[in-house]
Structures are given as structure tokens and as C-alpha cells.
């Protein structure tokens, strides 16, 4: 990452990033301008949360049909049930943490992991210590050691607290990319990273009603594309980081498409 006073803004100046930012802004404006949003935004928000949780869980290995996620009430089993349950809990919790994020992002991340792990995992709610394993099989990057994790988390926290002139998409993509590549916790890092991105997108004012579920977009783009883009971010090369930001932007646009479809369905039902 750049060593300028505002490294996030420097990323926003990378080739192609401005086009991604502009495309996302136009897409978000379109769905917010839909006539159904003016009357039934709470319904759109609820449906976006469900679809976002489903997409995030799919990237973490639990690729369930949307109606199965909607129908199921018990997520106490092992494996995929726990993953889907964690994704749903995180989606609900993220909206409660907006006011804390800008003052104490590390506290928010700890809370997100505690919610995802449902207090059941050893080390829940704190970054992993030296020698502790990471259960994140679908992210194949080399795992940074605990000292590197601590240093980079602190650096990320300082960036968030200091604020930036960078567009919301850039900040959200960096938060997501750092957490997914660092894997600071022993488990559920992908889910936490995507929930943190959601907090940035909502808290920045880009998507204040949380109706543009990027997580659904990532699920639609698929794991292979996600892993390839994350590899580019982790490389630290400008072109790789720009490609990651573009991937995040495309996911937001696909999330917009999901909610636009929901708006259209509600409009037809009311006709």
C-alpha cells in the first residue's frame, strides 16, 4: 500500500478504479431512485440481508439455495449449518455496529468474530496468537504470522480512524481484502471480512439503507473469481489491487441488480 498521507486515496487514483467507482455510484443511485424504495425500503433491506448472508455463506463453502436459507430456523448442526447461521448472525449484527466502527474498528472486528463463532470456539473474539491454527480452507493464500497480523490490523485501524478522501468502494475493498488475506481469527475470516465491508458501505453513506448486498454479488461471481481477485490484492501490485477493487465494485453492482429485481417483483404484486 502507498506510503502517502492518504494511502486509500492513492489507491483510488489507480488506473480503472475511478471507472469502477463511477459505475457503482450510478447503479446505487438507480436502485435508490426506484419508486418501490420510497415506500417499502424496509422490505428491500430485509431481503437484501437474506440474500447477502446466503452469498457470503456460499463463498465460505455452504452454497445453499436461497429458499432453504429462508426456510431454515435451526443452524445448530456442524459444518454448513454453522456457516449459514454465522452469516445470518453477522448480517444482523453489522447494522448495530456502525456507530462504533469509525472510533474503534478493532473492537467491531472482535465483536463480529464473537458473533460468528457464537462464543463456541476457543479464542473467539480475539486475533489468533502465535502457533494457533487457521480454519479457512477456501482461502489458499499463505497465512501471515501473528506478529504481522497484529501490525497490519493496527495499521488498518489507524487508517479507518484517521478517515480518508477515498471513495467508499475503495475503503470497503481494502478492509475486505486486508481481513480476507490476513485471516486474523482462527475461523470465519471470510464471513467477518465481508461483514466489515458491509459496515463500510453502509456507514459511508454509499448504501445507507443496506439494500446493495455485495455478498450476493460475490456469490454470483463465484469462488474462483473471488480467489483470483484476492490473490491480486495480496500481491500488493497496483494492477492486482485495482483488479480487486473492480471485483468488489462488480459485486456491489450485482447486489444492486438483486434488489432491483426485488423492487420490480413488489411493484408487480402491488399492480
mmCIF file of C-alpha atoms in Angstrom:
data_model
loop_
_atom_site.group_PDB
_atom_site.id
_atom_site.type_symbol
_atom_site.label_atom_id
_atom_site.label_comp_id
_atom_site.label_asym_id
_atom_site.label_seq_id
_atom_site.Cartn_x
_atom_site.Cartn_y
_atom_site.Cartn_z
ATOM 1 C CA UNK A 1 0.000 0.000 0.000
ATOM 2 C CA UNK A 2 1.184 3.530 -0.724
ATOM 3 C CA UNK A 3 3.131 5.437 1.901
ATOM 4 C CA UNK A 4 1.430 8.776 1.123
ATOM 5 C CA UNK A 5 -0.528 10.603 3.822
ATOM 6 C CA UNK A 6 -3.743 9.132 2.456
ATOM 7 C CA UNK A 7 -2.895 5.702 1.024
ATOM 8 C CA UNK A 8 -6.536 4.846 0.414
ATOM 9 C CA UNK A 9 -6.943 7.922 -1.779
ATOM 10 C CA UNK A 10 -3.796 6.872 -3.646
ATOM 11 C CA UNK A 11 -5.463 3.546 -4.435
ATOM 12 C CA UNK A 12 -8.456 5.453 -5.735
ATOM 13 C CA UNK A 13 -6.166 7.033 -8.309
ATOM 14 C CA UNK A 14 -5.068 3.682 -9.783
ATOM 15 C CA UNK A 15 -5.962 3.130 -13.451
ATOM 16 C CA UNK A 16 -9.519 1.938 -13.884
ATOM 17 C CA UNK A 17 -10.589 2.462 -10.274
ATOM 18 C CA UNK A 18 -12.398 5.736 -10.978
ATOM 19 C CA UNK A 19 -14.474 3.956 -13.632
ATOM 20 C CA UNK A 20 -15.457 1.258 -11.122
ATOM 21 C CA UNK A 21 -16.360 3.877 -8.523
ATOM 22 C CA UNK A 22 -18.478 5.809 -11.031
ATOM 23 C CA UNK A 23 -20.258 2.679 -12.257
ATOM 24 C CA UNK A 24 -21.107 1.636 -8.693
ATOM 25 C CA UNK A 25 -22.353 5.096 -7.772
ATOM 26 C CA UNK A 26 -24.695 5.171 -10.782
ATOM 27 C CA UNK A 27 -26.002 1.681 -10.044
ATOM 28 C CA UNK A 28 -26.689 2.522 -6.399
ATOM 29 C CA UNK A 29 -28.415 5.770 -7.361
ATOM 30 C CA UNK A 30 -30.700 3.871 -9.743
ATOM 31 C CA UNK A 31 -31.966 1.426 -7.138
ATOM 32 C CA UNK A 32 -32.419 4.184 -4.549
ATOM 33 C CA UNK A 33 -34.472 6.084 -7.121
ATOM 34 C CA UNK A 34 -36.846 3.165 -7.706
ATOM 35 C CA UNK A 35 -40.410 4.080 -6.782
ATOM 36 C CA UNK A 36 -40.789 0.989 -4.566
ATOM 37 C CA UNK A 37 -37.800 2.092 -2.454
ATOM 38 C CA UNK A 38 -39.677 5.209 -1.418
ATOM 39 C CA UNK A 39 -42.496 3.164 0.123
ATOM 40 C CA UNK A 40 -41.135 -0.230 1.051
ATOM 41 C CA UNK A 41 -37.422 0.193 1.723
ATOM 42 C CA UNK A 42 -37.593 -1.864 4.921
ATOM 43 C CA UNK A 43 -38.732 -4.897 2.930
ATOM 44 C CA UNK A 44 -35.922 -4.392 0.429
ATOM 45 C CA UNK A 45 -33.390 -4.126 3.268
ATOM 46 C CA UNK A 46 -34.625 -7.363 4.864
ATOM 47 C CA UNK A 47 -34.497 -9.264 1.593
ATOM 48 C CA UNK A 48 -31.038 -7.844 0.785
ATOM 49 C CA UNK A 49 -29.785 -9.034 4.170
ATOM 50 C CA UNK A 50 -31.017 -12.561 3.495
ATOM 51 C CA UNK A 51 -29.502 -12.665 0.019
ATOM 52 C CA UNK A 52 -26.252 -11.181 1.240
ATOM 53 C CA UNK A 53 -25.925 -13.767 4.001
ATOM 54 C CA UNK A 54 -26.669 -16.540 1.529
ATOM 55 C CA UNK A 55 -23.948 -15.274 -0.855
ATOM 56 C CA UNK A 56 -21.351 -14.878 1.880
ATOM 57 C CA UNK A 57 -22.033 -18.368 3.210
ATOM 58 C CA UNK A 58 -21.705 -19.776 -0.313
ATOM 59 C CA UNK A 59 -18.202 -18.326 -0.615
ATOM 60 C CA UNK A 60 -17.333 -19.982 2.694
ATOM 61 C CA UNK A 61 -18.420 -23.400 1.482
ATOM 62 C CA UNK A 62 -22.143 -23.518 2.305
ATOM 63 C CA UNK A 63 -23.811 -22.933 -1.067
ATOM 64 C CA UNK A 64 -27.468 -23.300 -0.137
ATOM 65 C CA UNK A 65 -30.469 -22.319 -2.214
ATOM 66 C CA UNK A 66 -31.994 -19.014 -1.138
ATOM 67 C CA UNK A 67 -35.291 -20.630 -0.200
ATOM 68 C CA UNK A 68 -33.512 -23.131 2.039
ATOM 69 C CA UNK A 69 -31.815 -20.272 3.892
ATOM 70 C CA UNK A 70 -35.181 -18.526 4.172
ATOM 71 C CA UNK A 71 -36.981 -21.643 5.422
ATOM 72 C CA UNK A 72 -34.446 -22.989 7.900
ATOM 73 C CA UNK A 73 -34.665 -21.922 11.545
ATOM 74 C CA UNK A 74 -32.164 -24.283 13.191
ATOM 75 C CA UNK A 75 -28.488 -23.758 12.376
ATOM 76 C CA UNK A 76 -27.061 -25.642 15.347
ATOM 77 C CA UNK A 77 -25.586 -28.520 13.375
ATOM 78 C CA UNK A 78 -21.990 -28.912 12.264
ATOM 79 C CA UNK A 79 -20.358 -27.801 9.047
ATOM 80 C CA UNK A 80 -22.546 -25.962 6.557
ATOM 81 C CA UNK A 81 -25.362 -25.276 9.041
ATOM 82 C CA UNK A 82 -22.974 -23.404 11.318
ATOM 83 C CA UNK A 83 -21.577 -21.420 8.389
ATOM 84 C CA UNK A 84 -25.007 -20.297 7.207
ATOM 85 C CA UNK A 85 -26.048 -19.468 10.753
ATOM 86 C CA UNK A 86 -22.884 -17.413 11.254
ATOM 87 C CA UNK A 87 -23.516 -15.496 8.025
ATOM 88 C CA UNK A 88 -27.071 -14.671 9.083
ATOM 89 C CA UNK A 89 -25.982 -13.534 12.544
ATOM 90 C CA UNK A 90 -23.260 -11.326 11.099
ATOM 91 C CA UNK A 91 -25.655 -9.681 8.673
ATOM 92 C CA UNK A 92 -27.969 -8.823 11.547
ATOM 93 C CA UNK A 93 -25.147 -7.654 13.812
ATOM 94 C CA UNK A 94 -23.361 -5.429 11.282
ATOM 95 C CA UNK A 95 -26.092 -2.801 11.383
ATOM 96 C CA UNK A 96 -25.713 -2.474 15.151
ATOM 97 C CA UNK A 97 -22.019 -1.590 14.951
ATOM 98 C CA UNK A 98 -22.000 1.368 12.576
ATOM 99 C CA UNK A 99 -21.562 3.994 15.282
ATOM 100 C CA UNK A 100 -18.578 2.186 16.798
ATOM 101 C CA UNK A 101 -16.664 1.434 13.590
ATOM 102 C CA UNK A 102 -15.035 4.811 12.977
ATOM 103 C CA UNK A 103 -13.880 5.116 16.601
ATOM 104 C CA UNK A 104 -12.852 1.521 17.313
ATOM 105 C CA UNK A 105 -12.693 -0.751 14.276
ATOM 106 C CA UNK A 106 -10.721 -3.430 16.119
ATOM 107 C CA UNK A 107 -13.442 -3.653 18.728
ATOM 108 C CA UNK A 108 -16.002 -4.116 15.965
ATOM 109 C CA UNK A 109 -13.946 -6.856 14.310
ATOM 110 C CA UNK A 110 -13.645 -8.676 17.627
ATOM 111 C CA UNK A 111 -17.398 -8.443 18.096
ATOM 112 C CA UNK A 112 -18.066 -9.728 14.585
ATOM 113 C CA UNK A 113 -15.907 -12.766 15.165
ATOM 114 C CA UNK A 114 -17.532 -13.442 18.522
ATOM 115 C CA UNK A 115 -20.957 -13.340 16.861
ATOM 116 C CA UNK A 116 -19.848 -15.584 14.006
ATOM 117 C CA UNK A 117 -18.313 -18.150 16.337
ATOM 118 C CA UNK A 118 -21.335 -17.964 18.671
ATOM 119 C CA UNK A 119 -18.945 -17.942 21.648
ATOM 120 C CA UNK A 120 -18.197 -21.593 20.979
ATOM 121 C CA UNK A 121 -14.671 -21.516 19.562
ATOM 122 C CA UNK A 122 -11.533 -21.160 21.618
ATOM 123 C CA UNK A 123 -10.157 -17.704 21.009
ATOM 124 C CA UNK A 124 -13.499 -16.338 19.785
ATOM 125 C CA UNK A 125 -13.443 -12.564 19.621
ATOM 126 C CA UNK A 126 -9.680 -12.064 19.553
ATOM 127 C CA UNK A 127 -6.947 -12.272 16.905
ATOM 128 C CA UNK A 128 -5.080 -15.558 16.834
ATOM 129 C CA UNK A 129 -1.878 -15.973 18.807
ATOM 130 C CA UNK A 130 1.436 -17.363 17.583
ATOM 131 C CA UNK A 131 1.085 -21.041 16.717
ATOM 132 C CA UNK A 132 -2.711 -21.071 16.666
ATOM 133 C CA UNK A 133 -4.173 -22.652 13.507
ATOM 134 C CA UNK A 134 -6.498 -21.031 10.989
ATOM 135 C CA UNK A 135 -9.559 -22.908 9.746
ATOM 136 C CA UNK A 136 -10.189 -21.135 6.442
ATOM 137 C CA UNK A 137 -9.701 -23.807 3.750
ATOM 138 C CA UNK A 138 -11.281 -21.882 0.874
ATOM 139 C CA UNK A 139 -8.705 -19.059 1.042
ATOM 140 C CA UNK A 140 -5.444 -20.525 -0.173
ATOM 141 C CA UNK A 141 -3.006 -17.649 0.349
ATOM 142 C CA UNK A 142 -0.030 -18.143 2.690
ATOM 143 C CA UNK A 143 -1.096 -17.427 6.278
ATOM 144 C CA UNK A 144 0.700 -14.418 7.838
ATOM 145 C CA UNK A 145 2.131 -14.955 11.297
ATOM 146 C CA UNK A 146 0.539 -13.435 14.382
ATOM 147 C CA UNK A 147 3.005 -10.543 14.601
ATOM 148 C CA UNK A 148 2.331 -9.474 11.021
ATOM 149 C CA UNK A 149 -1.390 -9.771 11.626
ATOM 150 C CA UNK A 150 -1.198 -7.561 14.712
ATOM 151 C CA UNK A 151 0.818 -4.900 12.916
ATOM 152 C CA UNK A 152 -1.387 -4.771 9.855
ATOM 153 C CA UNK A 153 -4.587 -4.749 11.886
ATOM 154 C CA UNK A 154 -3.267 -1.782 13.813
ATOM 155 C CA UNK A 155 -2.374 -0.043 10.562
ATOM 156 C CA UNK A 156 -5.842 -0.696 9.150
ATOM 157 C CA UNK A 157 -7.415 0.605 12.340
ATOM 158 C CA UNK A 158 -5.411 3.824 12.135
ATOM 159 C CA UNK A 159 -6.470 4.370 8.535
ATOM 160 C CA UNK A 160 -10.146 3.981 9.438
ATOM 161 C CA UNK A 161 -9.927 6.253 12.469
ATOM 162 C CA UNK A 162 -7.976 8.936 10.568
ATOM 163 C CA UNK A 163 -10.504 8.947 7.742
ATOM 164 C CA UNK A 164 -9.807 9.267 4.049
ATOM 165 C CA UNK A 165 -10.843 11.158 0.961
ATOM 166 C CA UNK A 166 -11.038 7.843 -0.882
ATOM 167 C CA UNK A 167 -14.390 6.719 -2.297
ATOM 168 C CA UNK A 168 -16.369 4.322 -0.131
ATOM 169 C CA UNK A 169 -15.850 1.477 -2.595
ATOM 170 C CA UNK A 170 -12.070 1.762 -2.256
ATOM 171 C CA UNK A 171 -12.140 1.817 1.547
ATOM 172 C CA UNK A 172 -14.568 -1.105 1.670
ATOM 173 C CA UNK A 173 -12.458 -3.135 -0.752
ATOM 174 C CA UNK A 174 -9.292 -2.542 1.264
ATOM 175 C CA UNK A 175 -10.962 -3.502 4.547
ATOM 176 C CA UNK A 176 -12.339 -6.648 2.938
ATOM 177 C CA UNK A 177 -9.051 -7.511 1.213
ATOM 178 C CA UNK A 178 -6.906 -6.988 4.305
ATOM 179 C CA UNK A 179 -9.091 -9.128 6.531
ATOM 180 C CA UNK A 180 -9.581 -11.908 3.995
ATOM 181 C CA UNK A 181 -5.867 -12.150 3.218
ATOM 182 C CA UNK A 182 -4.658 -11.736 6.817
ATOM 183 C CA UNK A 183 -7.164 -14.188 8.320
ATOM 184 C CA UNK A 184 -6.651 -12.661 11.773
ATOM 185 C CA UNK A 185 -9.006 -15.066 13.554
ATOM 186 C CA UNK A 186 -8.946 -18.810 13.891
ATOM 187 C CA UNK A 187 -12.151 -19.207 11.865
ATOM 188 C CA UNK A 188 -14.870 -17.367 9.916
ATOM 189 C CA UNK A 189 -12.465 -14.784 8.498
ATOM 190 C CA UNK A 190 -14.152 -14.600 5.117
ATOM 191 C CA UNK A 191 -17.549 -14.016 6.694
ATOM 192 C CA UNK A 192 -16.126 -11.353 9.008
ATOM 193 C CA UNK A 193 -14.300 -9.628 6.134
ATOM 194 C CA UNK A 194 -17.477 -9.363 4.075
ATOM 195 C CA UNK A 195 -19.490 -8.141 7.071
ATOM 196 C CA UNK A 196 -16.871 -5.448 7.698
ATOM 197 C CA UNK A 197 -17.109 -4.391 4.061
ATOM 198 C CA UNK A 198 -20.878 -4.112 4.518
ATOM 199 C CA UNK A 199 -20.335 -1.806 7.520
ATOM 200 C CA UNK A 200 -18.106 0.477 5.444
ATOM 201 C CA UNK A 201 -20.537 0.647 2.524
ATOM 202 C CA UNK A 202 -23.469 1.470 4.797
ATOM 203 C CA UNK A 203 -21.631 3.767 7.204
ATOM 204 C CA UNK A 204 -20.032 5.767 4.403
ATOM 205 C CA UNK A 205 -23.422 6.757 3.049
ATOM 206 C CA UNK A 206 -22.971 4.928 -0.243
ATOM 207 C CA UNK A 207 -25.653 2.397 0.739
ATOM 208 C CA UNK A 208 -27.247 3.810 3.909
ATOM 209 C CA UNK A 209 -30.290 1.511 3.822
ATOM 210 C CA UNK A 210 -28.136 -1.587 3.179
ATOM 211 C CA UNK A 211 -30.001 -2.608 0.039
ATOM 212 C CA UNK A 212 -26.990 -3.359 -2.204
ATOM 213 C CA UNK A 213 -25.699 -6.732 -0.939
ATOM 214 C CA UNK A 214 -22.200 -7.104 -2.365
ATOM 215 C CA UNK A 215 -22.052 -10.523 -0.710
ATOM 216 C CA UNK A 216 -24.748 -11.756 -3.091
ATOM 217 C CA UNK A 217 -22.663 -10.410 -5.943
ATOM 218 C CA UNK A 218 -19.550 -12.255 -4.777
ATOM 219 C CA UNK A 219 -21.570 -15.435 -4.584
ATOM 220 C CA UNK A 220 -22.806 -14.948 -8.139
ATOM 221 C CA UNK A 221 -19.314 -14.196 -9.459
ATOM 222 C CA UNK A 222 -18.115 -17.422 -7.837
ATOM 223 C CA UNK A 223 -15.310 -18.671 -5.677
ATOM 224 C CA UNK A 224 -12.714 -18.970 -8.457
ATOM 225 C CA UNK A 225 -13.092 -15.316 -9.450
ATOM 226 C CA UNK A 226 -13.050 -14.270 -5.788
ATOM 227 C CA UNK A 227 -9.860 -16.188 -5.036
ATOM 228 C CA UNK A 228 -8.133 -14.858 -8.171
ATOM 229 C CA UNK A 229 -9.044 -11.257 -7.330
ATOM 230 C CA UNK A 230 -7.967 -11.680 -3.708
ATOM 231 C CA UNK A 231 -4.628 -13.063 -4.896
ATOM 232 C CA UNK A 232 -4.207 -9.836 -6.846
ATOM 233 C CA UNK A 233 -4.888 -7.756 -3.749
ATOM 234 C CA UNK A 234 -2.486 -9.795 -1.640
ATOM 235 C CA UNK A 235 0.267 -9.351 -4.238
ATOM 236 C CA UNK A 236 0.420 -5.647 -3.410
ATOM 237 C CA UNK A 237 0.959 -4.794 -7.069
ATOM 238 C CA UNK A 238 -1.035 -1.780 -8.330
ATOM 239 C CA UNK A 239 -2.709 -3.745 -11.107
ATOM 240 C CA UNK A 240 -3.678 -6.518 -8.686
ATOM 241 C CA UNK A 241 -5.153 -4.090 -6.192
ATOM 242 C CA UNK A 242 -7.043 -2.249 -8.933
ATOM 243 C CA UNK A 243 -8.456 -5.565 -10.165
ATOM 244 C CA UNK A 244 -9.593 -6.413 -6.616
ATOM 245 C CA UNK A 245 -11.356 -3.064 -6.259
ATOM 246 C CA UNK A 246 -13.021 -3.624 -9.626
ATOM 247 C CA UNK A 247 -14.129 -7.080 -8.481
ATOM 248 C CA UNK A 248 -15.648 -5.578 -5.331
ATOM 249 C CA UNK A 249 -17.381 -2.951 -7.448
ATOM 250 C CA UNK A 250 -18.856 -5.583 -9.738
ATOM 251 C CA UNK A 251 -20.149 -7.447 -6.681
ATOM 252 C CA UNK A 252 -21.916 -4.305 -5.454
ATOM 253 C CA UNK A 253 -23.478 -3.809 -8.879
ATOM 254 C CA UNK A 254 -24.747 -7.390 -8.890
ATOM 255 C CA UNK A 255 -26.141 -6.797 -5.401
ATOM 256 C CA UNK A 256 -27.949 -3.753 -6.801
ATOM 257 C CA UNK A 257 -29.372 -5.958 -9.531
ATOM 258 C CA UNK A 258 -30.710 -8.374 -6.895
ATOM 259 C CA UNK A 259 -32.514 -5.615 -5.028
ATOM 260 C CA UNK A 260 -33.785 -4.036 -8.229
ATOM 261 C CA UNK A 261 -35.364 -7.383 -9.104
ATOM 262 C CA UNK A 262 -36.988 -7.471 -5.654
ATOM 263 C CA UNK A 263 -38.331 -3.936 -6.225
ATOM 264 C CA UNK A 264 -39.770 -4.956 -9.570
ATOM 265 C CA UNK A 265 -41.404 -8.049 -8.066
ATOM 266 C CA UNK A 266 -43.007 -5.983 -5.297
ATOM 267 C CA UNK A 267 -44.194 -3.443 -7.837
ATOM 268 C CA UNK A 268 -45.835 -6.120 -9.972
ATOM 269 C CA UNK A 269 -47.505 -7.560 -6.879
ATOM 270 C CA UNK A 270 -48.947 -4.180 -6.000
ATOM 271 C CA UNK A 271 -50.221 -3.504 -9.535
#
